[in-house]
PDB file of C-alpha atoms in Angstrom:
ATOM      1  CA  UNK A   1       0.000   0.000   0.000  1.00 61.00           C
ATOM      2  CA  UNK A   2       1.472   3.348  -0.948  1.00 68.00           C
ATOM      3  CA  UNK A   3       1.599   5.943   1.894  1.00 89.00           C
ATOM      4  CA  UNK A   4      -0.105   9.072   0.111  1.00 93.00           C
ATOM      5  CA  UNK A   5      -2.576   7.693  -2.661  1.00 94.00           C
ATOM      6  CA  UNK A   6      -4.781   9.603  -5.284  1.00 94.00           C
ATOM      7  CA  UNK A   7      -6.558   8.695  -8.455  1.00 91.00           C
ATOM      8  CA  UNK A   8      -3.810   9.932 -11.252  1.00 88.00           C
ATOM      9  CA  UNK A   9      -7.106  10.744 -13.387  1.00 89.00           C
ATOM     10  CA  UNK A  10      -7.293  13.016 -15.201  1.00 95.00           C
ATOM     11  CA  UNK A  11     -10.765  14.427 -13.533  1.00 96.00           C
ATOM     12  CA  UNK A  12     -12.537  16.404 -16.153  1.00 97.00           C
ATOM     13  CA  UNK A  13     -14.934  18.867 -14.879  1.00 97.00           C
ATOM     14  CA  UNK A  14     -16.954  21.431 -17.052  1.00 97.00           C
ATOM     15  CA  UNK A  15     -16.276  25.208 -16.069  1.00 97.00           C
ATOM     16  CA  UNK A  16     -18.070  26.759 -13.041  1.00 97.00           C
ATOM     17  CA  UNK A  17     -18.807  23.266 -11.902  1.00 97.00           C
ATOM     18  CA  UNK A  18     -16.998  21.754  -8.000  1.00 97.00           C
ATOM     19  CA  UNK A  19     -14.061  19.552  -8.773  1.00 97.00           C
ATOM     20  CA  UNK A  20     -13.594  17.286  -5.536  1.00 97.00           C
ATOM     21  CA  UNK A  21     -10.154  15.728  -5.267  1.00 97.00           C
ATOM     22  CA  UNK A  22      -9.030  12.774  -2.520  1.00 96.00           C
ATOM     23  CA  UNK A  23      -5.992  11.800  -0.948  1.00 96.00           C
ATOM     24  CA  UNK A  24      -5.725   8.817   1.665  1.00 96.00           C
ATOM     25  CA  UNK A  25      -3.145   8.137   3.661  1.00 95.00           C
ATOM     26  CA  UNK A  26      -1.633   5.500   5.329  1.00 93.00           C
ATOM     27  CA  UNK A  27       0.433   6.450   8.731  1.00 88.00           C
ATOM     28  CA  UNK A  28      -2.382   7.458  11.657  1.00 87.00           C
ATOM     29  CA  UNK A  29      -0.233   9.703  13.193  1.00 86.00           C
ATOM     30  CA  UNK A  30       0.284  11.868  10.351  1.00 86.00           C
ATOM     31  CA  UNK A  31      -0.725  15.389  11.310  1.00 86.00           C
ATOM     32  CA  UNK A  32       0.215  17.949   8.811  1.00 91.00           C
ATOM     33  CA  UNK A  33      -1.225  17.661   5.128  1.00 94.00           C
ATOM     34  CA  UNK A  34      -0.863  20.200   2.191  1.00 96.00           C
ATOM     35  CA  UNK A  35      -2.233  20.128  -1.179  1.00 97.00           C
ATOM     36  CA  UNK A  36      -0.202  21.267  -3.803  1.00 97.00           C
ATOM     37  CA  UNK A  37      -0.875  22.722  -7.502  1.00 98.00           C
ATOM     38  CA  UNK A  38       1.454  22.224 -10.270  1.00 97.00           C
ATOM     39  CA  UNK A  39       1.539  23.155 -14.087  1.00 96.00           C
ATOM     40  CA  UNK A  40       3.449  21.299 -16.884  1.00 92.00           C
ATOM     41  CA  UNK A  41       6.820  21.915 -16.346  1.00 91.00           C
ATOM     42  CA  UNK A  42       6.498  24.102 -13.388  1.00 94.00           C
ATOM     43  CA  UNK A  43       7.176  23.962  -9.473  1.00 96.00           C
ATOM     44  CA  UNK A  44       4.266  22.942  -6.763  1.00 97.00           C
ATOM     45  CA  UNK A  45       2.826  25.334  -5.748  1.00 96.00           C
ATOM     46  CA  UNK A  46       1.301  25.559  -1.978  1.00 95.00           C
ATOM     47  CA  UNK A  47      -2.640  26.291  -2.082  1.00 95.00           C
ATOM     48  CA  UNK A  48      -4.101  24.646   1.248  1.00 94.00           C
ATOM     49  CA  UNK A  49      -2.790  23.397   4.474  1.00 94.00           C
ATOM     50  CA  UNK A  50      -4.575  21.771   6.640  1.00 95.00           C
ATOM     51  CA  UNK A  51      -3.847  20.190  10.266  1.00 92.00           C
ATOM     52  CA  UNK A  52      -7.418  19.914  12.335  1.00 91.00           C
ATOM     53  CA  UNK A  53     -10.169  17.628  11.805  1.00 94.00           C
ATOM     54  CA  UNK A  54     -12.771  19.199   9.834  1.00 95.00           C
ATOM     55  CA  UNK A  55     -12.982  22.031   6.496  1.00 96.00           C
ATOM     56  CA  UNK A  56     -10.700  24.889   5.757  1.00 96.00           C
ATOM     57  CA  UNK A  57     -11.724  27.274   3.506  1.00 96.00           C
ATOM     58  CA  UNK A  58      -9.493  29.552   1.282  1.00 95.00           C
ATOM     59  CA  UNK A  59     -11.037  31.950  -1.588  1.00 96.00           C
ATOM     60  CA  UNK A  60     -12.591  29.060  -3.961  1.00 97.00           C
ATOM     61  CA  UNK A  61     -11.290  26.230  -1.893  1.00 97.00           C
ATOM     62  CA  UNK A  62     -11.818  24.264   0.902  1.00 98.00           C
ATOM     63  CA  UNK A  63      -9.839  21.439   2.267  1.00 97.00           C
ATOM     64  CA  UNK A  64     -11.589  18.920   4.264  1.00 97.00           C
ATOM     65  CA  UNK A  65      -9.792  16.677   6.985  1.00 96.00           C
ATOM     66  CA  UNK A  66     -11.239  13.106   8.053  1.00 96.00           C
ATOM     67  CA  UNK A  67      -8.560  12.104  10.500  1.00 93.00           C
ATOM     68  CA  UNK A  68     -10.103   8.800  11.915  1.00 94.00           C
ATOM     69  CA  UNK A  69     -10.833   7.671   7.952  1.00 94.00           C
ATOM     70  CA  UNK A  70      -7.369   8.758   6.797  1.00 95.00           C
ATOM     71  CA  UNK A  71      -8.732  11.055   4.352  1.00 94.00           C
ATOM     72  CA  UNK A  72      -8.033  14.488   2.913  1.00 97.00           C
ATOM     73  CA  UNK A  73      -9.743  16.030   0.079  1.00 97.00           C
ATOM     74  CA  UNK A  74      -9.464  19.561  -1.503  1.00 98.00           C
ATOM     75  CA  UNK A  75     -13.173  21.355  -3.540  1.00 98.00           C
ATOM     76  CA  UNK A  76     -12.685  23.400  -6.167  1.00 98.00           C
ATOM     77  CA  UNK A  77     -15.462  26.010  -6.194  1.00 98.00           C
ATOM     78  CA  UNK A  78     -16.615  27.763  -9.448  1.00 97.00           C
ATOM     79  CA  UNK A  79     -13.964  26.305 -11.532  1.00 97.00           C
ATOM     80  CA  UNK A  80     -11.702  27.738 -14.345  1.00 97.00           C
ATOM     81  CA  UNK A  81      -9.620  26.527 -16.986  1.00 96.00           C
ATOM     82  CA  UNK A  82      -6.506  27.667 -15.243  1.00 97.00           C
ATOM     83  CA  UNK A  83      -7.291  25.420 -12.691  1.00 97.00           C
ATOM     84  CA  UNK A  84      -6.506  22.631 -14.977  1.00 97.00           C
ATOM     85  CA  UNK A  85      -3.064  21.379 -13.443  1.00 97.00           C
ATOM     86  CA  UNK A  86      -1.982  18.472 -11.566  1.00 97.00           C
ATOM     87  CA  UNK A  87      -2.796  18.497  -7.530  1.00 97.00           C
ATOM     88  CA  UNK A  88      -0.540  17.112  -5.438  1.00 97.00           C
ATOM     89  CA  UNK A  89      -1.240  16.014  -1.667  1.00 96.00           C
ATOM     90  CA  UNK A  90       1.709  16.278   0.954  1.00 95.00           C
ATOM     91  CA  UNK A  91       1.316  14.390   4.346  1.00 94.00           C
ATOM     92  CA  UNK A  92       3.907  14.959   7.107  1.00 90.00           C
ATOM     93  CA  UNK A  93       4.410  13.185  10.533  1.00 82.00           C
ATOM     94  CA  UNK A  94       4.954  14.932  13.034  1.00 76.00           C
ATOM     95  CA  UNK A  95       8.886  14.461  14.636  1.00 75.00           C
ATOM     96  CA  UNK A  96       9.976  13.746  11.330  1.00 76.00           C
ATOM     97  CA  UNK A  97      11.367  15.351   8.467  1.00 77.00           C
ATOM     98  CA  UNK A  98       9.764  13.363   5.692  1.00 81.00           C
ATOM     99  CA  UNK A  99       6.755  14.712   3.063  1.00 90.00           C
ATOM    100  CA  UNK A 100       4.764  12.413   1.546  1.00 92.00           C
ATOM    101  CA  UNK A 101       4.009  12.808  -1.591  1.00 93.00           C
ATOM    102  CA  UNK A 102       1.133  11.180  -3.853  1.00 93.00           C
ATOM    103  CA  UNK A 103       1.416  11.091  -7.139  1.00 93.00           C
ATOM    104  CA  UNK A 104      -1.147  13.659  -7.921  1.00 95.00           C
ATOM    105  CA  UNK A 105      -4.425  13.678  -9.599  1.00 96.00           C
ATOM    106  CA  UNK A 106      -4.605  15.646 -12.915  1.00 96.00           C
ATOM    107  CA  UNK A 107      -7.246  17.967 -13.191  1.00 97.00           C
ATOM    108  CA  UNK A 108      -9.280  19.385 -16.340  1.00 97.00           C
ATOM    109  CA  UNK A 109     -11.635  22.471 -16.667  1.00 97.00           C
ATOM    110  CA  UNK A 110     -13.152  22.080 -19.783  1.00 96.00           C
ATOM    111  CA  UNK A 111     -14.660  25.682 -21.393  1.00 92.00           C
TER     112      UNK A 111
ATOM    113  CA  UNK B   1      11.666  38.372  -5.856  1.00 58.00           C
ATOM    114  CA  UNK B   2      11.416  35.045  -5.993  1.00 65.00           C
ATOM    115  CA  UNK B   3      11.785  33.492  -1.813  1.00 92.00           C
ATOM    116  CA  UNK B   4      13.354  30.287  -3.266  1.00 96.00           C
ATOM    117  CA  UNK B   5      15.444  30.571  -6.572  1.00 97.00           C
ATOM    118  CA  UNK B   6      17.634  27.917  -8.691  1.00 98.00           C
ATOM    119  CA  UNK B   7      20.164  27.988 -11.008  1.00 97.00           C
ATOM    120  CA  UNK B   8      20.283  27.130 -14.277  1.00 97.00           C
ATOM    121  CA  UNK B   9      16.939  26.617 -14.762  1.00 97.00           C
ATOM    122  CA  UNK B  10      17.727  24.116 -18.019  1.00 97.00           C
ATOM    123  CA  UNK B  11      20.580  21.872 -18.443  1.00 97.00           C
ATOM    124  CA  UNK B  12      22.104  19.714 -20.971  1.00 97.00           C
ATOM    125  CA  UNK B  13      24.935  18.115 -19.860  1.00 96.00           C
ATOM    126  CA  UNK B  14      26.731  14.717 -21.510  1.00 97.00           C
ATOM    127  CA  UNK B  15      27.509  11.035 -19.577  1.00 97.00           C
ATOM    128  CA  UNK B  16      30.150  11.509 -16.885  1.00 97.00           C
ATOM    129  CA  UNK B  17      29.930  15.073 -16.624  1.00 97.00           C
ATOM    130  CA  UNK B  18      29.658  16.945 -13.165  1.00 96.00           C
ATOM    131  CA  UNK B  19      27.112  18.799 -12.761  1.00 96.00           C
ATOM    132  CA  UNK B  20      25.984  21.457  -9.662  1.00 97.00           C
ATOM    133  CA  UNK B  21      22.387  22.510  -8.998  1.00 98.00           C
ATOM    134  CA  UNK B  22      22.420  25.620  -6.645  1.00 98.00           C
ATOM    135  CA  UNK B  23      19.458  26.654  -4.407  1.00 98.00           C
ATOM    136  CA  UNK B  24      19.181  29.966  -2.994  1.00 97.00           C
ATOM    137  CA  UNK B  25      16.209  31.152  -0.654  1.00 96.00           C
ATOM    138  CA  UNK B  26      15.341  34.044   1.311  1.00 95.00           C
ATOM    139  CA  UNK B  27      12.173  33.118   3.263  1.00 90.00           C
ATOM    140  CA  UNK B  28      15.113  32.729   6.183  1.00 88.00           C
ATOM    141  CA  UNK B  29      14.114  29.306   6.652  1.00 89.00           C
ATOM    142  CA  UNK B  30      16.345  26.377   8.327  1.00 89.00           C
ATOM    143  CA  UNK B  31      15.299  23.401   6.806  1.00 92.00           C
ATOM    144  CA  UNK B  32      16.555  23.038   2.678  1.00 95.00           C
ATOM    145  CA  UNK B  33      15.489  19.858   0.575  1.00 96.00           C
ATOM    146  CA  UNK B  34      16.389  18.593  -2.681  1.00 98.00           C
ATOM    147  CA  UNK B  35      13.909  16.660  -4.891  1.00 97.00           C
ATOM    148  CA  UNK B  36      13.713  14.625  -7.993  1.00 97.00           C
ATOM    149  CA  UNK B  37      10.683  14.410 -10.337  1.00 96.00           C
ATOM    150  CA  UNK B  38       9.919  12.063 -12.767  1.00 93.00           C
ATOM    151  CA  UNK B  39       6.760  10.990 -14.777  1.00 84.00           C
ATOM    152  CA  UNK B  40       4.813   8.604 -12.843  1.00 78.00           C
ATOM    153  CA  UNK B  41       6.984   8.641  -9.753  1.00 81.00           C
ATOM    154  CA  UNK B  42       6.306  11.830  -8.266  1.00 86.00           C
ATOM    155  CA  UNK B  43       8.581  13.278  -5.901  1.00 93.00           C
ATOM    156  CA  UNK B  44      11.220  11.854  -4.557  1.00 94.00           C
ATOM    157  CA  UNK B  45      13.770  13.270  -1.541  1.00 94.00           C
ATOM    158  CA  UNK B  46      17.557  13.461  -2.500  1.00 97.00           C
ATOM    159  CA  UNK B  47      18.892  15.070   0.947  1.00 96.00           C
ATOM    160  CA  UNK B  48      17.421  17.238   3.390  1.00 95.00           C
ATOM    161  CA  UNK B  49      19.271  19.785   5.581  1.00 95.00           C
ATOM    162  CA  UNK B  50      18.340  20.749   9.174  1.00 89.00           C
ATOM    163  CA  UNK B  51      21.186  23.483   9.437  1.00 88.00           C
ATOM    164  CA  UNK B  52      24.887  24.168   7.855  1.00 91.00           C
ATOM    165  CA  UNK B  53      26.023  21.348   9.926  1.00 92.00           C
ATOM    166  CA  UNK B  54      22.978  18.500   9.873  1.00 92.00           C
ATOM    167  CA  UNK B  55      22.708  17.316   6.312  1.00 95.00           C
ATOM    168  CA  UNK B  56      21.444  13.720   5.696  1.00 94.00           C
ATOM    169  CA  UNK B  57      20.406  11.289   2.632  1.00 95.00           C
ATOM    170  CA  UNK B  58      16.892  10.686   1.372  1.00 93.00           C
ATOM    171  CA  UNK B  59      15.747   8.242  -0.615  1.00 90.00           C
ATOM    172  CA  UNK B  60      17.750   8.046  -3.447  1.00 95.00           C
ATOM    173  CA  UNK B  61      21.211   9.734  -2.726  1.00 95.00           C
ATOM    174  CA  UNK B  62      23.275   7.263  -4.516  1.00 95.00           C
ATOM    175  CA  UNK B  63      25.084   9.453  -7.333  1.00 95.00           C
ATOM    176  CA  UNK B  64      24.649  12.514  -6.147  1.00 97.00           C
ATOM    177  CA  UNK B  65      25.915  14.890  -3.054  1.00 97.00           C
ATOM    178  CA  UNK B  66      24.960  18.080  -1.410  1.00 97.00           C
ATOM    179  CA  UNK B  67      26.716  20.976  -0.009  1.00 97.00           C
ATOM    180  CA  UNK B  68      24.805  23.266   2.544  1.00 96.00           C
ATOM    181  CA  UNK B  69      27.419  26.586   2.173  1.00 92.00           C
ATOM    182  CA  UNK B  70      24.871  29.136   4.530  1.00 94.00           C
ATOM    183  CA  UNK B  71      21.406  28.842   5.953  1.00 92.00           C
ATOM    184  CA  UNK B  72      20.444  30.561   2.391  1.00 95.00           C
ATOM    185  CA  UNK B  73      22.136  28.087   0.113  1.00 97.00           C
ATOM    186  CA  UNK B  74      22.237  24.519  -0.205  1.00 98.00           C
ATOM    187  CA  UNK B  75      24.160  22.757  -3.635  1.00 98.00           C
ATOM    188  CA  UNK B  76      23.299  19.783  -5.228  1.00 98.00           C
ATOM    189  CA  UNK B  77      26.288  17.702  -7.428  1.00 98.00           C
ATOM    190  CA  UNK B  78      26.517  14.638  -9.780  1.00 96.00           C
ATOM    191  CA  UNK B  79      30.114  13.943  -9.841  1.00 92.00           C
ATOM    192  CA  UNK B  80      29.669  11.937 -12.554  1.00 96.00           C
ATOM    193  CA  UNK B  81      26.208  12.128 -14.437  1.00 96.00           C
ATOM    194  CA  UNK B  82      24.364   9.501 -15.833  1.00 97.00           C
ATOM    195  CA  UNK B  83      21.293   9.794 -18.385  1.00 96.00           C
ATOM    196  CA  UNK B  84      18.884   7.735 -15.737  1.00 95.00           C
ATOM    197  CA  UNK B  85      19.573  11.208 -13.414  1.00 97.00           C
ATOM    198  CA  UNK B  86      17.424  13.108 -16.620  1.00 97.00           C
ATOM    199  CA  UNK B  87      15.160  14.493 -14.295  1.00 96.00           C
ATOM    200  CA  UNK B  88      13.008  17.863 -12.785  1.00 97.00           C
ATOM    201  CA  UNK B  89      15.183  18.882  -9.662  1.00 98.00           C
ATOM    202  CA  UNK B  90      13.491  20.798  -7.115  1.00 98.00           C
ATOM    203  CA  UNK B  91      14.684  22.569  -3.912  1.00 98.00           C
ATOM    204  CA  UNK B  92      12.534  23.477  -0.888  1.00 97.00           C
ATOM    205  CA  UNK B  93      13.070  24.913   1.901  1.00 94.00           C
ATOM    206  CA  UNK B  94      10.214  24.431   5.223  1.00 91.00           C
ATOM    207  CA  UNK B  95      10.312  26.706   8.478  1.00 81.00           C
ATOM    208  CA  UNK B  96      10.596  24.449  11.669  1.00 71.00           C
ATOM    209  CA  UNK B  97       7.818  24.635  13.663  1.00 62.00           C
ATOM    210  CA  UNK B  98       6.665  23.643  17.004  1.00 53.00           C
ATOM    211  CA  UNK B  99       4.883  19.830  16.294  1.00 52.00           C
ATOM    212  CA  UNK B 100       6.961  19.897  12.792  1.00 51.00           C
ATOM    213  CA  UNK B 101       4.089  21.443  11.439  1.00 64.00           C
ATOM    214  CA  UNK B 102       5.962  23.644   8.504  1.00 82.00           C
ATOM    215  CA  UNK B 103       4.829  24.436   5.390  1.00 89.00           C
ATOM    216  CA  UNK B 104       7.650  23.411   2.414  1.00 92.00           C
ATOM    217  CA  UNK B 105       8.089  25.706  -0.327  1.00 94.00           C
ATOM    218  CA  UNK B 106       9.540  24.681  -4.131  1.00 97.00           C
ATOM    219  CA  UNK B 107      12.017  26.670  -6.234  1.00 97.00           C
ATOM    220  CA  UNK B 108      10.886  27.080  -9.969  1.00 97.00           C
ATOM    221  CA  UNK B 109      12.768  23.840 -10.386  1.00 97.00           C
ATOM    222  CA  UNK B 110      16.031  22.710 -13.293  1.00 97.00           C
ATOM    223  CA  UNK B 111      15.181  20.925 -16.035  1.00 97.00           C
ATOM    224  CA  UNK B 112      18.631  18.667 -16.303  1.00 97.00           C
ATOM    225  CA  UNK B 113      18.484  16.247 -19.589  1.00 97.00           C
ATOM    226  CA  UNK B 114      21.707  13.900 -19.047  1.00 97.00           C
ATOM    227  CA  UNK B 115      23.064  12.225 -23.242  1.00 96.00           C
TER     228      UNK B 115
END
């Protein structure tokens, strides 16, 4: 079982519509967990971090934390061709200096 | 200005070549990483860096080695490159934080290509 896993998609989702991406993860004690966003070519990019059980909200997205399920998603509100990217989710234990990385789920806005 | 900058930003370089990937940040943050990227593989840790003086191996060290010169800039080397090292290089950098809580930050990232 992979530590950090998400659907590699792509997820196609028609403009102005919610795209709804999951991560799970495997370590319980994992308490830190960032999504990423990243372009062809390009660096991640930090959008959301989240470390409390429950929904974050920034702008158009929300993170949403499901500790005892092992389970972090990220909702795309209203969305836009430029959100079409790949979206990375980062999972760090505490004490440690290791990120987790999943492999990302690819995302398209279609106009 | 860029917080976290790396140069060059493309490389071509031949077989058995050394090569050095240089990482420069100003966020004024402790902690320095170096990643690989590959199709399919995502990310994957070279070394990490606590401080000029703590500097350990990640996953996949073998082949390459890193130099922490300053808080601000951390070098990564293939002494001798091979084309399997044809990768997307990233550095971070994180801020330590009580509960190791930090957020990690990416340069823009060198393209190296390795013939």
């Amino acid at each position: 079982q992979k530590e950090v896993e998400q659907n590699s998609g792509p997820l196609s989702v028609p403009e102005g519509a919610i795209a709804s991406l999951n991560c799970t993860y495997s370590d319980r004690v994992s308490q830190s967990f960032f999504w990423y966003r990243q372009y062809s070519g390009k660096s991640p990019e930090l959008i959301m971090s989240i470390y409390s059980n429950g929904d974050k909200e920034d702008g158009r997205f929300t993170a949403q934390l499901n500790k005892a399920s092992q389970y972090v998603s990220l909702l795309i509100r209203d969305s836009q061709p430029s959100d079409s990217a790949t979206y990375l989710c980062a999972v760090k234990t505490p004490g440690t200096y290791k990120y987790i990385f999943g492999t990302g789920t690819r995302l398209k806005v279609l106009a | 200005d860029a917080d976290v900058t790396q140069t060059p930003r493309n490389r071509i370089t031949k077989t058995g070549k050394r090569i050095m990937l240089e990482c420069s940040q100003t966020k004024g943050h402790d902690r320095m990483y170096w990643y690989r990227q590959d199709p399919g593989l995502g990310l994957r840790l070279i070394y990490y860096s606590f401080d000029v003086k703590d500097i350990n191996k990640g996953e996949i060290s073998d082949g390459y080695s890193v130099s922490r010169q300053a808080q601000a800039k951390f070098s990564l080397s293939l002494e001798s490159a091979i084309p399997n090292q044809t990768a997307l290089y990233f550095c971070a950098t994180s801020d330590f934080q009580q509960g190791g809580r930090g957020e990690q930050f990416f340069g823009p990232g060198t393209r190296l290509t390795v013939l």
